[in-house]
mmCIF file of C-alpha atoms in Angstrom:
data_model
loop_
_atom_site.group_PDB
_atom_site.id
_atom_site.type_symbol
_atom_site.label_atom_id
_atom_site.label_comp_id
_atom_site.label_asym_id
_atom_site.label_seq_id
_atom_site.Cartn_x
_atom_site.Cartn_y
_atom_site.Cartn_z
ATOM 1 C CA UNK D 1 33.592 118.209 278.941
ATOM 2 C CA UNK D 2 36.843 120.285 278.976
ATOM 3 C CA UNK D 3 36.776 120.676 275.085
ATOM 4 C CA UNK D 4 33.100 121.688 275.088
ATOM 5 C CA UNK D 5 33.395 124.123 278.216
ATOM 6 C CA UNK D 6 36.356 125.808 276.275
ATOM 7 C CA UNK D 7 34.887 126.143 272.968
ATOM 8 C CA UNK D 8 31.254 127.742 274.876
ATOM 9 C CA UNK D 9 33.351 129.991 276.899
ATOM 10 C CA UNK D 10 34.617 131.636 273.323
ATOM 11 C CA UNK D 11 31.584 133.872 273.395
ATOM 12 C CA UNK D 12 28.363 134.803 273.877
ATOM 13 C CA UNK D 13 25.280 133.616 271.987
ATOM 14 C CA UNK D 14 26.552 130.194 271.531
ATOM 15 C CA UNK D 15 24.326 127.535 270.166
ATOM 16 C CA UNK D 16 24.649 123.778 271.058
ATOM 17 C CA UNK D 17 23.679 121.366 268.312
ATOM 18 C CA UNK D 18 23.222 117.835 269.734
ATOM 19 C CA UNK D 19 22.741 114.771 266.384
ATOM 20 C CA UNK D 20 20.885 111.824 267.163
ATOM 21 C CA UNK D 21 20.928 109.403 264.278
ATOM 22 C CA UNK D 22 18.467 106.845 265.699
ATOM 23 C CA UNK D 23 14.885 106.867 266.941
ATOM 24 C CA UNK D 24 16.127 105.823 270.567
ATOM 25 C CA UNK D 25 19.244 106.985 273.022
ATOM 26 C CA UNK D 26 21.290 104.031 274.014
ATOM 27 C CA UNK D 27 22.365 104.627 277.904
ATOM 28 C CA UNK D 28 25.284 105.853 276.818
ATOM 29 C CA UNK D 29 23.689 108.520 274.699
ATOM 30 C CA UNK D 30 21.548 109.256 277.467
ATOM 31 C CA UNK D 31 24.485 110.191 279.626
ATOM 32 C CA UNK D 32 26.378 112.017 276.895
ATOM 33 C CA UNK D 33 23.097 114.424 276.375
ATOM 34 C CA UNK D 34 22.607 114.900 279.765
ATOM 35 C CA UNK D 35 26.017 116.274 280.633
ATOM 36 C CA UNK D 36 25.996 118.652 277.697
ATOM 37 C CA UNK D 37 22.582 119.673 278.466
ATOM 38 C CA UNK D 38 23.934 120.002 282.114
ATOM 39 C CA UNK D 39 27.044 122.161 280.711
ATOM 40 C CA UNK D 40 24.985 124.311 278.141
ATOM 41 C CA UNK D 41 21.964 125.273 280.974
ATOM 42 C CA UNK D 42 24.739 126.420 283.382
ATOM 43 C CA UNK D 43 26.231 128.676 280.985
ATOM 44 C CA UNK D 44 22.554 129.885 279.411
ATOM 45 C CA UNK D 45 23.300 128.664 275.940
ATOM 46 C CA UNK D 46 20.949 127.464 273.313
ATOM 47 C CA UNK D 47 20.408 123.952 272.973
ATOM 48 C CA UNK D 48 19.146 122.213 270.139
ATOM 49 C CA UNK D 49 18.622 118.324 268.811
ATOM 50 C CA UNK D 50 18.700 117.177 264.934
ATOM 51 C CA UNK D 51 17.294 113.663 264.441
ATOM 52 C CA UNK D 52 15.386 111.106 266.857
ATOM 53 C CA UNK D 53 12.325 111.088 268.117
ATOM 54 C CA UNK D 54 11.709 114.212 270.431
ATOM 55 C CA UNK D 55 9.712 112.487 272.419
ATOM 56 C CA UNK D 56 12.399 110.338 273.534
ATOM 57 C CA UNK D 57 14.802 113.000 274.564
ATOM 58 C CA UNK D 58 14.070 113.471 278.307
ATOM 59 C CA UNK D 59 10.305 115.303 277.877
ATOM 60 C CA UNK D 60 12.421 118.227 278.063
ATOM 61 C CA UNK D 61 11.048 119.787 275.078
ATOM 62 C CA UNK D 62 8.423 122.941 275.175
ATOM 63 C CA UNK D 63 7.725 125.936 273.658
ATOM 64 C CA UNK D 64 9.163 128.537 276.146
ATOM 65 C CA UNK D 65 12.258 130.362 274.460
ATOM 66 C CA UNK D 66 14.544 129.148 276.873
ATOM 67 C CA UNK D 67 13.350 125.339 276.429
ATOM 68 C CA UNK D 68 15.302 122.786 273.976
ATOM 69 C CA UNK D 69 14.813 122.945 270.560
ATOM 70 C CA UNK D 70 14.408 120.103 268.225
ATOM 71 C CA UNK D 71 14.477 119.256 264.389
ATOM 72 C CA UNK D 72 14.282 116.678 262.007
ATOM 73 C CA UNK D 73 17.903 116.878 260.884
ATOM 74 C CA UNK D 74 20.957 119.497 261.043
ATOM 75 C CA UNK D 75 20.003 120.132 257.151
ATOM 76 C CA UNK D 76 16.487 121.762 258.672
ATOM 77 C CA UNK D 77 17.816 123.319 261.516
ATOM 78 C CA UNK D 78 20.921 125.248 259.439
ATOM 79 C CA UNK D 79 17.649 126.210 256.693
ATOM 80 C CA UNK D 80 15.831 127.927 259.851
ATOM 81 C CA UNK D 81 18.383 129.619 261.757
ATOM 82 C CA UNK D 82 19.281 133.165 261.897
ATOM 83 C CA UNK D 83 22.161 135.121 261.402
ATOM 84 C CA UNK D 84 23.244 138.873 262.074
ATOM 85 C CA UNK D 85 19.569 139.365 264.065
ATOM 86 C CA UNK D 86 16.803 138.123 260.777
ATOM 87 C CA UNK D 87 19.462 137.470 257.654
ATOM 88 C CA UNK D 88 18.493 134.082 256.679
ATOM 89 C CA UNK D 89 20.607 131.605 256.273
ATOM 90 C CA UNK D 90 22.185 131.145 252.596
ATOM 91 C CA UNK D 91 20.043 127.457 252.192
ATOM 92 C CA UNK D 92 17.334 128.935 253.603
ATOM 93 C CA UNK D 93 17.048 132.223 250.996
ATOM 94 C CA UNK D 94 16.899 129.436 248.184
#
Protein backbone atom coordinates (compact mmCIF):
# COMPACT_ATOMS: atom_id res chain seq x y z
CA UNK A 1 0.00 0.00 0.00
CA UNK A 2 3.05 2.28 0.58
CA UNK A 3 4.33 1.70 -3.07
CA UNK A 4 0.88 2.38 -4.56
CA UNK A 5 0.10 5.52 -2.25
CA UNK A 6 3.56 6.92 -3.46
CA UNK A 7 3.32 6.31 -7.03
CA UNK A 8 -0.74 8.02 -6.93
CA UNK A 9 0.55 10.86 -4.98
CA UNK A 10 2.97 11.68 -8.22
CA UNK A 11 0.12 13.61 -9.75
CA UNK A 12 -3.07 14.36 -10.62
CA UNK A 13 -5.32 12.49 -13.06
CA UNK A 14 -3.99 9.18 -12.16
CA UNK A 15 -5.63 6.09 -13.45
CA UNK A 16 -5.66 2.71 -11.57
CA UNK A 17 -5.64 -0.38 -13.76
CA UNK A 18 -6.58 -3.48 -11.71
CA UNK A 19 -5.90 -7.30 -14.11
CA UNK A 20 -7.93 -10.11 -13.26
CA UNK A 21 -6.91 -13.15 -15.24
CA UNK A 22 -9.73 -15.48 -14.11
CA UNK A 23 -13.52 -15.45 -14.18
CA UNK A 24 -13.60 -15.47 -10.21
CA UNK A 25 -11.51 -13.48 -7.25
CA UNK A 26 -9.95 -15.93 -4.90
CA UNK A 27 -10.27 -14.31 -1.17
CA UNK A 28 -7.15 -13.15 -1.50
CA UNK A 29 -7.90 -11.22 -4.64
CA UNK A 30 -10.86 -10.01 -3.04
CA UNK A 31 -8.84 -8.34 -0.34
CA UNK A 32 -6.11 -7.08 -2.66
CA UNK A 33 -9.00 -5.16 -4.85
CA UNK A 34 -10.62 -3.91 -2.06
CA UNK A 35 -7.71 -2.08 -0.49
CA UNK A 36 -6.70 -0.51 -3.77
CA UNK A 37 -10.17 0.38 -4.48
CA UNK A 38 -10.15 1.70 -0.80
CA UNK A 39 -6.73 3.71 -1.60
CA UNK A 40 -7.77 4.98 -5.17
CA UNK A 41 -11.57 6.35 -3.86
CA UNK A 42 -9.79 8.28 -1.05
CA UNK A 43 -7.55 10.00 -3.31
CA UNK A 44 -10.46 10.48 -6.27
CA UNK A 45 -8.57 8.51 -8.85
CA UNK A 46 -9.88 6.51 -11.71
CA UNK A 47 -10.30 2.99 -11.29
CA UNK A 48 -10.52 0.51 -13.83
CA UNK A 49 -10.58 -3.61 -14.20
CA UNK A 50 -9.18 -5.66 -17.40
CA UNK A 51 -10.36 -9.30 -17.40
CA UNK A 52 -12.99 -11.33 -15.19
CA UNK A 53 -16.30 -11.30 -15.06
CA UNK A 54 -17.65 -7.76 -13.97
CA UNK A 55 -20.22 -9.11 -12.39
CA UNK A 56 -18.10 -10.69 -9.93
CA UNK A 57 -16.18 -7.67 -8.88
CA UNK A 58 -18.15 -6.36 -5.85
CA UNK A 59 -21.52 -5.00 -7.97
CA UNK A 60 -19.58 -1.96 -7.85
CA UNK A 61 -19.84 -1.30 -11.42
CA UNK A 62 -22.32 1.56 -13.02
CA UNK A 63 -22.43 4.02 -15.41
CA UNK A 64 -21.92 7.26 -13.34
CA UNK A 65 -18.42 8.87 -14.31
CA UNK A 66 -17.11 8.48 -11.05
CA UNK A 67 -18.10 4.59 -10.87
CA UNK A 68 -15.44 1.69 -11.78
CA UNK A 69 -14.73 0.96 -15.08
CA UNK A 70 -14.33 -2.39 -16.60
CA UNK A 71 -12.95 -4.14 -19.83
CA UNK A 72 -12.33 -7.23 -21.39
CA UNK A 73 -8.54 -7.01 -21.26
CA UNK A 74 -5.71 -4.19 -20.77
CA UNK A 75 -5.27 -4.61 -24.78
CA UNK A 76 -9.08 -2.95 -25.00
CA UNK A 77 -8.80 -0.64 -22.38
CA UNK A 78 -5.16 0.97 -23.72
CA UNK A 79 -7.28 0.96 -27.55
CA UNK A 80 -10.07 3.24 -25.74
CA UNK A 81 -8.31 5.55 -23.60
CA UNK A 82 -7.50 9.08 -24.09
CA UNK A 83 -4.61 11.09 -24.08
CA UNK A 84 -3.80 14.97 -24.08
CA UNK A 85 -7.93 15.63 -23.63
CA UNK A 86 -9.41 13.39 -27.21
CA UNK A 87 -5.84 12.22 -28.99
CA UNK A 88 -6.44 8.63 -29.32
CA UNK A 89 -4.33 6.31 -28.34
CA UNK A 90 -1.59 5.10 -31.03
CA UNK A 91 -3.48 1.26 -31.16
CA UNK A 92 -6.50 2.81 -31.16
CA UNK A 93 -5.86 5.32 -34.47
CA UNK A 94 -5.05 1.93 -36.35
Amino acid sequence: MKILSTEMARGSGQVMVLSILAKKLTEDEKHICTAAMEQGIRQSTKIVFCGGDPSQIFGRLAADGNALKWFPSIPSFVSTYEIDGGRQSANAAR
